[in-house]
Amino acid sequence: MFVRSINIQGFRGINNCKEIIKLSNFTVIIGRNNSGKSAILEALSLLPHPELSDIISRTKKIRYLRELHHDGILKKLLYLYAGTARLEYIINYNNADRRIKIEFDQDNIECNFEGSGNAGIKYAQSRLNMNQKYLEQSVVFIPDTTNILVALEARMNYYKELIMKEGHHIYLAEFLNKFVNDEYSELVFLTPISLRKILKDNKVYLPINDLGSGAEKVIKVMALLKVISPKLVIIDDFESGFHPSLMNLFLEWLKNEKWQTIISTHSIDVLNRLVDINPEQAKIIKLNKSKDDVLSHESLTLEELEDILNANIDPRKLGDALGL
Amino acid sequence: MQLVEDENYPNPNYIVFTGEGKTELNVMKGLAHVYNGRDIILHFPLSTLSRRTGLTALKSIKTTSKYYNSMIYIVDGDVFDNIPINEIQDYLKGIGIKINDVKLIREAFLINCEKGDKVINLYCIISGQTFIEEEIACLIKLKWGIDIDITGIRDIPWKKRIKREVNQVLKEKNIRIESLIKETGKKKLEIAFPNFCAVLKKIEEDYSKN
């Protein structure tokens, strides 16, 4: 597990957290709209250093975040657009826990590793014993927007030799065949990237961006993750654009990979499937934000989730009534 | 009392859960409206994914007792091989719930039990000899004099037939079960849904006393 916990103060719609949020190796965050799910994921996306490049967009993580939903203005990431955002994480690397603090106001950004002053990327490299490339590859954030598809295609092209060398171009076509009615034999690095479709007496090349956006996103994300093998994968609104069969397959695929996965969802299907596939060290975190924007949360184990689903209780509705 | 499915009601008094499905929700909604329709809040957060789980649904108490200390559990009659009250008590003990007291309310019962330091009042409603559609068939007879034949071997085809015939009548009358219950008097409802009504009546009475 890469990131063990997070605490948030003054960031986006969150004034502060009632308790530190402890994460697990496979964490699923649920909660009403505007309960803080995306804010938590965005805060995590700044790891391990906000001034590193985001692996997909190739812009600085903090800049990517503010451009993503916030008109490019840093102060829009601040709670009520003023003050200082304080994000505190415990990450585990090389079997040691390390505390990282990120603080920023509308003018300045600081990142402290435990015991350090404002630490630059070089300091992060030495503390985490990773070169800049691995630092950048350590955390992948997939926001809920189709705007990333173009950037993902660029990354696929960047890594095309590795993708081909490791056989992912065939693996991904075979994965795609499991949830579409067509049959593809491989990904081909034309412009744009295409899939070779097998017909009875012929073969044609179909641009990958002609797939539905859900299928396109999954194939591109999987290609990236396969080659960079990150430490942490963060996916906002996991099921967005997915047919349940694709959702099931992607969830199961994530479960079998060795990185830490943190997703948010509104889907009861995701929760139901989670019980069936039973990822190791999985937990469900249910968020609730009070009127004064204090974030509280409840954690459920998979066993508890299964018990609740077996009573035909919708876990998304449980506890809200009590203001938890 | 009133039944809410969603979460925007502060401090609900009871959580309702079932190892069955949506019909139980619709019946409860109608009955809650008839029994006062306000004051006591029943929270029935039914999932859209229905699992038929019978007694296994009781395991949820281990988690829901963090949030609620009053619960209503609805279960079909055909879940039981032996005496329901014994089977439920055995199941609860098996999942680490200590039973303090059991009170019969017609053929339903109220179990006072403990999970850790939480004291729980668990009302158990057994619907039908086999399933809830028998009770709806009874209501249809009382309301419109239409006979749905519930004789025969109570196997899966039998259940499907009863369900189909019940739905057919409701469709012909262009009414949903919830609305039918809402426009039916308590006397008929107490005959058709004896255990549901006995429990809801008891809850209302206890509330009035306090």
PDB file of N, CA, C and O in Angstrom, chain A residues 32 268-269 271-273 275-276 286 298-300 303-322 324, chain B residues 5-12 15 17-21 43 45-51 53 56-57 59-60 62-64 66-68:
ATOM      1  N   ARG A  32     -22.839  10.934  -1.171  1.00  0.00           N
ATOM      2  CA  ARG A  32     -23.724  11.722  -2.032  1.00  0.00           C
ATOM      3  C   ARG A  32     -22.931  12.643  -2.954  1.00  0.00           C
ATOM      4  O   ARG A  32     -21.741  12.870  -2.739  1.00  0.00           O
ATOM      5  N   ILE A 268     -24.223   1.024  -7.349  1.00  0.00           N
ATOM      6  CA  ILE A 268     -24.468  -0.165  -6.511  1.00  0.00           C
ATOM      7  C   ILE A 268     -23.893  -1.406  -7.192  1.00  0.00           C
ATOM      8  O   ILE A 268     -23.491  -2.357  -6.540  1.00  0.00           O
ATOM      9  N   ASP A 269     -23.825  -1.376  -8.527  1.00  0.00           N
ATOM     10  CA  ASP A 269     -23.244  -2.512  -9.259  1.00  0.00           C
ATOM     11  C   ASP A 269     -21.773  -2.701  -8.897  1.00  0.00           C
ATOM     12  O   ASP A 269     -21.296  -3.825  -8.778  1.00  0.00           O
ATOM     13  N   LEU A 271     -20.365  -1.883  -6.078  1.00  0.00           N
ATOM     14  CA  LEU A 271     -20.285  -2.427  -4.716  1.00  0.00           C
ATOM     15  C   LEU A 271     -20.629  -3.910  -4.713  1.00  0.00           C
ATOM     16  O   LEU A 271     -19.996  -4.717  -4.034  1.00  0.00           O
ATOM     17  N   ASN A 272     -21.657  -4.247  -5.481  1.00  0.00           N
ATOM     18  CA  ASN A 272     -22.078  -5.638  -5.562  1.00  0.00           C
ATOM     19  C   ASN A 272     -20.953  -6.507  -6.142  1.00  0.00           C
ATOM     20  O   ASN A 272     -20.655  -7.592  -5.636  1.00  0.00           O
ATOM     21  N   ARG A 273     -20.334  -6.011  -7.183  1.00  0.00           N
ATOM     22  CA  ARG A 273     -19.276  -6.764  -7.854  1.00  0.00           C
ATOM     23  C   ARG A 273     -18.041  -6.903  -6.954  1.00  0.00           C
ATOM     24  O   ARG A 273     -17.353  -7.915  -6.962  1.00  0.00           O
ATOM     25  N   VAL A 275     -17.954  -7.277  -3.820  1.00  0.00           N
ATOM     26  CA  VAL A 275     -18.141  -8.406  -2.903  1.00  0.00           C
ATOM     27  C   VAL A 275     -17.808  -9.716  -3.610  1.00  0.00           C
ATOM     28  O   VAL A 275     -17.166 -10.596  -3.039  1.00  0.00           O
ATOM     29  N   ASP A 276     -18.208  -9.820  -4.866  1.00  0.00           N
ATOM     30  CA  ASP A 276     -17.959 -11.066  -5.609  1.00  0.00           C
ATOM     31  C   ASP A 276     -16.469 -11.288  -5.879  1.00  0.00           C
ATOM     32  O   ASP A 276     -15.976 -12.401  -5.761  1.00  0.00           O
ATOM     33  N   LYS A 286     -17.457   5.603   3.351  1.00  0.00           N
ATOM     34  CA  LYS A 286     -18.667   6.359   3.043  1.00  0.00           C
ATOM     35  C   LYS A 286     -18.524   7.756   3.635  1.00  0.00           C
ATOM     36  O   LYS A 286     -18.302   7.904   4.840  1.00  0.00           O
ATOM     37  N   GLU A 298     -17.347   6.888   7.413  1.00  0.00           N
ATOM     38  CA  GLU A 298     -17.536   5.588   8.042  1.00  0.00           C
ATOM     39  C   GLU A 298     -16.856   4.566   7.145  1.00  0.00           C
ATOM     40  O   GLU A 298     -16.932   4.677   5.915  1.00  0.00           O
ATOM     41  N   SER A 299     -16.231   3.585   7.730  1.00  0.00           N
ATOM     42  CA  SER A 299     -15.602   2.542   6.909  1.00  0.00           C
ATOM     43  C   SER A 299     -16.365   1.232   7.045  1.00  0.00           C
ATOM     44  O   SER A 299     -16.843   0.899   8.126  1.00  0.00           O
ATOM     45  N   LEU A 300     -16.483   0.546   5.945  1.00  0.00           N
ATOM     46  CA  LEU A 300     -17.094  -0.784   5.959  1.00  0.00           C
ATOM     47  C   LEU A 300     -16.088  -1.784   5.410  1.00  0.00           C
ATOM     48  O   LEU A 300     -15.412  -1.495   4.420  1.00  0.00           O
ATOM     49  N   GLU A 303     -16.824  -7.743   4.263  1.00  0.00           N
ATOM     50  CA  GLU A 303     -17.759  -8.654   4.934  1.00  0.00           C
ATOM     51  C   GLU A 303     -19.001  -7.888   5.381  1.00  0.00           C
ATOM     52  O   GLU A 303     -20.133  -8.356   5.202  1.00  0.00           O
ATOM     53  N   GLU A 304     -18.778  -6.707   5.942  1.00  0.00           N
ATOM     54  CA  GLU A 304     -19.922  -5.881   6.363  1.00  0.00           C
ATOM     55  C   GLU A 304     -20.753  -5.456   5.158  1.00  0.00           C
ATOM     56  O   GLU A 304     -21.982  -5.448   5.209  1.00  0.00           O
ATOM     57  N   LEU A 305     -20.064  -5.112   4.087  1.00  0.00           N
ATOM     58  CA  LEU A 305     -20.778  -4.731   2.869  1.00  0.00           C
ATOM     59  C   LEU A 305     -21.645  -5.886   2.368  1.00  0.00           C
ATOM     60  O   LEU A 305     -22.806  -5.698   2.004  1.00  0.00           O
ATOM     61  N   GLU A 306     -21.091  -7.075   2.390  1.00  0.00           N
ATOM     62  CA  GLU A 306     -21.848  -8.232   1.916  1.00  0.00           C
ATOM     63  C   GLU A 306     -23.073  -8.480   2.794  1.00  0.00           C
ATOM     64  O   GLU A 306     -24.169  -8.738   2.287  1.00  0.00           O
ATOM     65  N   ASP A 307     -22.887  -8.359   4.102  1.00  0.00           N
ATOM     66  CA  ASP A 307     -24.031  -8.549   5.018  1.00  0.00           C
ATOM     67  C   ASP A 307     -25.132  -7.543   4.706  1.00  0.00           C
ATOM     68  O   ASP A 307     -26.319  -7.874   4.724  1.00  0.00           O
ATOM     69  N   ILE A 308     -24.723  -6.319   4.457  1.00  0.00           N
ATOM     70  CA  ILE A 308     -25.703  -5.264   4.183  1.00  0.00           C
ATOM     71  C   ILE A 308     -26.426  -5.541   2.860  1.00  0.00           C
ATOM     72  O   ILE A 308     -27.654  -5.442   2.774  1.00  0.00           O
ATOM     73  N   LEU A 309     -25.661  -5.910   1.855  1.00  0.00           N
ATOM     74  CA  LEU A 309     -26.290  -6.201   0.555  1.00  0.00           C
ATOM     75  C   LEU A 309     -27.203  -7.420   0.656  1.00  0.00           C
ATOM     76  O   LEU A 309     -28.243  -7.483   0.004  1.00  0.00           O
ATOM     77  N   ASN A 310     -26.827  -8.382   1.502  1.00  0.00           N
ATOM     78  CA  ASN A 310     -27.683  -9.556   1.676  1.00  0.00           C
ATOM     79  C   ASN A 310     -28.990  -9.234   2.382  1.00  0.00           C
ATOM     80  O   ASN A 310     -29.926 -10.020   2.332  1.00  0.00           O
ATOM     81  N   ALA A 311     -29.019  -8.115   3.070  1.00  0.00           N
ATOM     82  CA  ALA A 311     -30.283  -7.678   3.679  1.00  0.00           C
ATOM     83  C   ALA A 311     -31.008  -6.718   2.740  1.00  0.00           C
ATOM     84  O   ALA A 311     -31.941  -6.028   3.148  1.00  0.00           O
ATOM     85  N   ASN A 312     -30.561  -6.679   1.494  1.00  0.00           N
ATOM     86  CA  ASN A 312     -31.157  -5.782   0.487  1.00  0.00           C
ATOM     87  C   ASN A 312     -31.132  -4.325   0.916  1.00  0.00           C
ATOM     88  O   ASN A 312     -32.000  -3.535   0.544  1.00  0.00           O
ATOM     89  N   ILE A 313     -30.152  -3.990   1.743  1.00  0.00           N
ATOM     90  CA  ILE A 313     -29.979  -2.599   2.161  1.00  0.00           C
ATOM     91  C   ILE A 313     -28.985  -1.945   1.212  1.00  0.00           C
ATOM     92  O   ILE A 313     -27.948  -2.535   0.885  1.00  0.00           O
ATOM     93  N   ASP A 314     -29.324  -0.762   0.791  1.00  0.00           N
ATOM     94  CA  ASP A 314     -28.428  -0.016  -0.088  1.00  0.00           C
ATOM     95  C   ASP A 314     -27.400   0.725   0.781  1.00  0.00           C
ATOM     96  O   ASP A 314     -27.764   1.657   1.507  1.00  0.00           O
ATOM     97  N   PRO A 315     -26.133   0.297   0.745  1.00  0.00           N
ATOM     98  CA  PRO A 315     -25.147   0.919   1.640  1.00  0.00           C
ATOM     99  C   PRO A 315     -24.956   2.405   1.392  1.00  0.00           C
ATOM    100  O   PRO A 315     -24.505   3.131   2.273  1.00  0.00           O
ATOM    101  N   ARG A 316     -25.314   2.855   0.203  1.00  0.00           N
ATOM    102  CA  ARG A 316     -25.162   4.287  -0.100  1.00  0.00           C
ATOM    103  C   ARG A 316     -26.144   5.114   0.722  1.00  0.00           C
ATOM    104  O   ARG A 316     -25.928   6.296   0.959  1.00  0.00           O
ATOM    105  N   LYS A 317     -27.242   4.480   1.131  1.00  0.00           N
ATOM    106  CA  LYS A 317     -28.257   5.216   1.890  1.00  0.00           C
ATOM    107  C   LYS A 317     -28.103   5.028   3.395  1.00  0.00           C
ATOM    108  O   LYS A 317     -28.685   5.753   4.172  1.00  0.00           O
ATOM    109  N   LEU A 318     -27.338   4.027   3.767  1.00  0.00           N
ATOM    110  CA  LEU A 318     -27.216   3.707   5.185  1.00  0.00           C
ATOM    111  C   LEU A 318     -26.408   4.766   5.926  1.00  0.00           C
ATOM    112  O   LEU A 318     -25.337   5.144   5.501  1.00  0.00           O
ATOM    113  N   GLY A 319     -26.950   5.170   7.050  1.00  0.00           N
ATOM    114  CA  GLY A 319     -26.191   6.095   7.881  1.00  0.00           C
ATOM    115  C   GLY A 319     -26.393   7.553   7.524  1.00  0.00           C
ATOM    116  O   GLY A 319     -26.286   8.412   8.377  1.00  0.00           O
ATOM    117  N   ASP A 320     -26.732   7.839   6.281  1.00  0.00           N
ATOM    118  CA  ASP A 320     -26.972   9.234   5.911  1.00  0.00           C
ATOM    119  C   ASP A 320     -28.095   9.815   6.754  1.00  0.00           C
ATOM    120  O   ASP A 320     -28.074  10.962   7.148  1.00  0.00           O
ATOM    121  N   ALA A 321     -29.053   8.955   6.991  1.00  0.00           N
ATOM    122  CA  ALA A 321     -30.217   9.407   7.742  1.00  0.00           C
ATOM    123  C   ALA A 321     -29.823   9.855   9.145  1.00  0.00           C
ATOM    124  O   ALA A 321     -30.499  10.660   9.765  1.00  0.00           O
ATOM    125  N   LEU A 322     -28.722   9.322   9.636  1.00  0.00           N
ATOM    126  CA  LEU A 322     -28.286   9.705  10.980  1.00  0.00           C
ATOM    127  C   LEU A 322     -27.220  10.790  10.952  1.00  0.00           C
ATOM    128  O   LEU A 322     -26.615  11.102  11.953  1.00  0.00           O
ATOM    129  N   LEU A 324     -24.340  10.625   9.515  1.00  0.00           N
ATOM    130  CA  LEU A 324     -22.974  10.101   9.651  1.00  0.00           C
ATOM    131  C   LEU A 324     -22.183  10.371   8.392  1.00  0.00           C
ATOM    132  O   LEU A 324     -22.710  10.416   7.317  1.00  0.00           O
TER     133      LEU A 324
ATOM    134  N   GLU B   5     -37.388   5.993   1.950  1.00  0.00           N
ATOM    135  CA  GLU B   5     -36.367   5.141   1.326  1.00  0.00           C
ATOM    136  C   GLU B   5     -35.029   5.848   1.327  1.00  0.00           C
ATOM    137  O   GLU B   5     -33.981   5.243   1.346  1.00  0.00           O
ATOM    138  N   ASP B   6     -35.108   7.155   1.208  1.00  0.00           N
ATOM    139  CA  ASP B   6     -33.865   7.912   1.044  1.00  0.00           C
ATOM    140  C   ASP B   6     -33.428   8.529   2.355  1.00  0.00           C
ATOM    141  O   ASP B   6     -34.008   8.275   3.406  1.00  0.00           O
ATOM    142  N   GLU B   7     -32.427   9.349   2.274  1.00  0.00           N
ATOM    143  CA  GLU B   7     -31.676   9.672   3.477  1.00  0.00           C
ATOM    144  C   GLU B   7     -31.954  11.045   4.066  1.00  0.00           C
ATOM    145  O   GLU B   7     -31.373  11.394   5.067  1.00  0.00           O
ATOM    146  N   ASN B   8     -32.842  11.784   3.442  1.00  0.00           N
ATOM    147  CA  ASN B   8     -32.961  13.168   3.872  1.00  0.00           C
ATOM    148  C   ASN B   8     -33.902  13.396   5.055  1.00  0.00           C
ATOM    149  O   ASN B   8     -34.449  14.466   5.227  1.00  0.00           O
ATOM    150  N   TYR B   9     -34.080  12.351   5.843  1.00  0.00           N
ATOM    151  CA  TYR B   9     -34.912  12.486   7.038  1.00  0.00           C
ATOM    152  C   TYR B   9     -34.039  12.286   8.257  1.00  0.00           C
ATOM    153  O   TYR B   9     -33.471  11.220   8.440  1.00  0.00           O
ATOM    154  N   PRO B  10     -33.898  13.293   9.085  1.00  0.00           N
ATOM    155  CA  PRO B  10     -33.048  13.126  10.255  1.00  0.00           C
ATOM    156  C   PRO B  10     -33.673  12.169  11.268  1.00  0.00           C
ATOM    157  O   PRO B  10     -34.886  12.110  11.419  1.00  0.00           O
ATOM    158  N   ASN B  11     -32.821  11.431  11.920  1.00  0.00           N
ATOM    159  CA  ASN B  11     -33.217  10.565  13.023  1.00  0.00           C
ATOM    160  C   ASN B  11     -34.398   9.635  12.766  1.00  0.00           C
ATOM    161  O   ASN B  11     -35.410   9.715  13.439  1.00  0.00           O
ATOM    162  N   PRO B  12     -34.284   8.744  11.826  1.00  0.00           N
ATOM    163  CA  PRO B  12     -35.342   7.745  11.660  1.00  0.00           C
ATOM    164  C   PRO B  12     -35.403   6.841  12.883  1.00  0.00           C
ATOM    165  O   PRO B  12     -34.379   6.624  13.549  1.00  0.00           O
ATOM    166  N   ILE B  15     -34.969   0.948  11.226  1.00  0.00           N
ATOM    167  CA  ILE B  15     -34.523   0.523   9.894  1.00  0.00           C
ATOM    168  C   ILE B  15     -35.313  -0.737   9.540  1.00  0.00           C
ATOM    169  O   ILE B  15     -35.543  -1.594  10.398  1.00  0.00           O
ATOM    170  N   PHE B  17     -35.468  -3.995   6.961  1.00  0.00           N
ATOM    171  CA  PHE B  17     -34.686  -4.752   5.982  1.00  0.00           C
ATOM    172  C   PHE B  17     -35.336  -6.102   5.734  1.00  0.00           C
ATOM    173  O   PHE B  17     -36.178  -6.554   6.502  1.00  0.00           O
ATOM    174  N   THR B  18     -34.938  -6.685   4.631  1.00  0.00           N
ATOM    175  CA  THR B  18     -35.581  -7.932   4.232  1.00  0.00           C
ATOM    176  C   THR B  18     -34.630  -8.790   3.406  1.00  0.00           C
ATOM    177  O   THR B  18     -33.754  -8.258   2.726  1.00  0.00           O
ATOM    178  N   GLY B  19     -34.834 -10.077   3.467  1.00  0.00           N
ATOM    179  CA  GLY B  19     -34.109 -10.966   2.572  1.00  0.00           C
ATOM    180  C   GLY B  19     -34.919 -11.223   1.325  1.00  0.00           C
ATOM    181  O   GLY B  19     -34.603 -12.119   0.561  1.00  0.00           O
ATOM    182  N   GLU B  20     -35.967 -10.441   1.137  1.00  0.00           N
ATOM    183  CA  GLU B  20     -36.849 -10.636  -0.018  1.00  0.00           C
ATOM    184  C   GLU B  20     -36.675  -9.488  -1.004  1.00  0.00           C
ATOM    185  O   GLU B  20     -35.567  -9.219  -1.405  1.00  0.00           O
ATOM    186  N   GLY B  21     -37.764  -8.765  -1.349  1.00  0.00           N
ATOM    187  CA  GLY B  21     -37.595  -7.796  -2.438  1.00  0.00           C
ATOM    188  C   GLY B  21     -38.472  -6.567  -2.367  1.00  0.00           C
ATOM    189  O   GLY B  21     -38.856  -6.122  -1.284  1.00  0.00           O
ATOM    190  N   HIS B  43     -37.056   3.748   8.100  1.00  0.00           N
ATOM    191  CA  HIS B  43     -36.091   3.907   6.999  1.00  0.00           C
ATOM    192  C   HIS B  43     -35.912   2.548   6.316  1.00  0.00           C
ATOM    193  O   HIS B  43     -35.451   1.590   6.945  1.00  0.00           O
ATOM    194  N   PRO B  45     -34.006   1.415   3.315  1.00  0.00           N
ATOM    195  CA  PRO B  45     -33.061   1.759   2.229  1.00  0.00           C
ATOM    196  C   PRO B  45     -32.849   0.590   1.275  1.00  0.00           C
ATOM    197  O   PRO B  45     -31.736   0.089   1.120  1.00  0.00           O
ATOM    198  N   LEU B  46     -33.923   0.168   0.634  1.00  0.00           N
ATOM    199  CA  LEU B  46     -33.861  -1.035  -0.209  1.00  0.00           C
ATOM    200  C   LEU B  46     -32.913  -0.838  -1.388  1.00  0.00           C
ATOM    201  O   LEU B  46     -32.984   0.163  -2.095  1.00  0.00           O
ATOM    202  N   SER B  47     -32.095  -1.822  -1.588  1.00  0.00           N
ATOM    203  CA  SER B  47     -31.166  -1.785  -2.722  1.00  0.00           C
ATOM    204  C   SER B  47     -31.915  -2.120  -4.007  1.00  0.00           C
ATOM    205  O   SER B  47     -32.879  -2.877  -3.993  1.00  0.00           O
ATOM    206  N   THR B  48     -31.437  -1.560  -5.105  1.00  0.00           N
ATOM    207  CA  THR B  48     -32.061  -1.897  -6.390  1.00  0.00           C
ATOM    208  C   THR B  48     -31.643  -3.288  -6.855  1.00  0.00           C
ATOM    209  O   THR B  48     -32.254  -3.853  -7.745  1.00  0.00           O
ATOM    210  N   LEU B  49     -30.584  -3.802  -6.242  1.00  0.00           N
ATOM    211  CA  LEU B  49     -30.176  -5.173  -6.575  1.00  0.00           C
ATOM    212  C   LEU B  49     -30.777  -6.089  -5.528  1.00  0.00           C
ATOM    213  O   LEU B  49     -30.362  -6.085  -4.381  1.00  0.00           O
ATOM    214  N   SER B  50     -31.757  -6.845  -5.942  1.00  0.00           N
ATOM    215  CA  SER B  50     -32.452  -7.671  -4.968  1.00  0.00           C
ATOM    216  C   SER B  50     -31.786  -9.037  -4.846  1.00  0.00           C
ATOM    217  O   SER B  50     -31.541  -9.712  -5.830  1.00  0.00           O
ATOM    218  N   ARG B  51     -31.483  -9.404  -3.613  1.00  0.00           N
ATOM    219  CA  ARG B  51     -30.919 -10.739  -3.372  1.00  0.00           C
ATOM    220  C   ARG B  51     -31.925 -11.466  -2.488  1.00  0.00           C
ATOM    221  O   ARG B  51     -32.365 -10.920  -1.479  1.00  0.00           O
ATOM    222  N   THR B  53     -32.289 -13.785   0.212  1.00  0.00           N
ATOM    223  CA  THR B  53     -31.312 -14.347   1.139  1.00  0.00           C
ATOM    224  C   THR B  53     -31.913 -14.890   2.433  1.00  0.00           C
ATOM    225  O   THR B  53     -31.205 -15.501   3.213  1.00  0.00           O
ATOM    226  N   THR B  56     -30.128 -15.065   6.113  1.00  0.00           N
ATOM    227  CA  THR B  56     -28.789 -14.460   6.010  1.00  0.00           C
ATOM    228  C   THR B  56     -28.864 -12.944   6.169  1.00  0.00           C
ATOM    229  O   THR B  56     -27.903 -12.314   6.610  1.00  0.00           O
ATOM    230  N   ALA B  57     -30.006 -12.370   5.810  1.00  0.00           N
ATOM    231  CA  ALA B  57     -30.188 -10.921   5.949  1.00  0.00           C
ATOM    232  C   ALA B  57     -29.943 -10.467   7.393  1.00  0.00           C
ATOM    233  O   ALA B  57     -29.539  -9.320   7.634  1.00  0.00           O
ATOM    234  N   LYS B  59     -27.618 -11.135   9.304  1.00  0.00           N
ATOM    235  CA  LYS B  59     -26.205 -10.807   9.567  1.00  0.00           C
ATOM    236  C   LYS B  59     -25.946  -9.305   9.508  1.00  0.00           C
ATOM    237  O   LYS B  59     -24.999  -8.809  10.097  1.00  0.00           O
ATOM    238  N   SER B  60     -26.783  -8.603   8.753  1.00  0.00           N
ATOM    239  CA  SER B  60     -26.581  -7.159   8.614  1.00  0.00           C
ATOM    240  C   SER B  60     -26.698  -6.429   9.952  1.00  0.00           C
ATOM    241  O   SER B  60     -26.196  -5.321  10.105  1.00  0.00           O
ATOM    242  N   LYS B  62     -25.195  -6.900  12.576  1.00  0.00           N
ATOM    243  CA  LYS B  62     -23.864  -6.639  13.150  1.00  0.00           C
ATOM    244  C   LYS B  62     -23.347  -5.258  12.731  1.00  0.00           C
ATOM    245  O   LYS B  62     -22.637  -4.604  13.470  1.00  0.00           O
ATOM    246  N   THR B  63     -23.723  -4.829  11.530  1.00  0.00           N
ATOM    247  CA  THR B  63     -23.284  -3.519  11.048  1.00  0.00           C
ATOM    248  C   THR B  63     -24.328  -2.443  11.304  1.00  0.00           C
ATOM    249  O   THR B  63     -24.000  -1.353  11.774  1.00  0.00           O
ATOM    250  N   THR B  64     -25.585  -2.739  11.017  1.00  0.00           N
ATOM    251  CA  THR B  64     -26.603  -1.686  11.149  1.00  0.00           C
ATOM    252  C   THR B  64     -26.827  -1.292  12.619  1.00  0.00           C
ATOM    253  O   THR B  64     -27.308  -0.195  12.884  1.00  0.00           O
ATOM    254  N   LYS B  66     -24.719  -0.299  14.476  1.00  0.00           N
ATOM    255  CA  LYS B  66     -23.919   0.911  14.734  1.00  0.00           C
ATOM    256  C   LYS B  66     -24.791   2.149  14.601  1.00  0.00           C
ATOM    257  O   LYS B  66     -24.500   3.197  15.140  1.00  0.00           O
ATOM    258  N   TYR B  67     -25.815   2.038  13.769  1.00  0.00           N
ATOM    259  CA  TYR B  67     -26.624   3.208  13.423  1.00  0.00           C
ATOM    260  C   TYR B  67     -28.016   3.202  14.070  1.00  0.00           C
ATOM    261  O   TYR B  67     -28.586   4.251  14.323  1.00  0.00           O
ATOM    262  N   TYR B  68     -28.569   2.028  14.236  1.00  0.00           N
ATOM    263  CA  TYR B  68     -29.967   1.917  14.683  1.00  0.00           C
ATOM    264  C   TYR B  68     -30.061   0.940  15.848  1.00  0.00           C
ATOM    265  O   TYR B  68     -29.347  -0.052  15.870  1.00  0.00           O
TER     266      TYR B  68
END
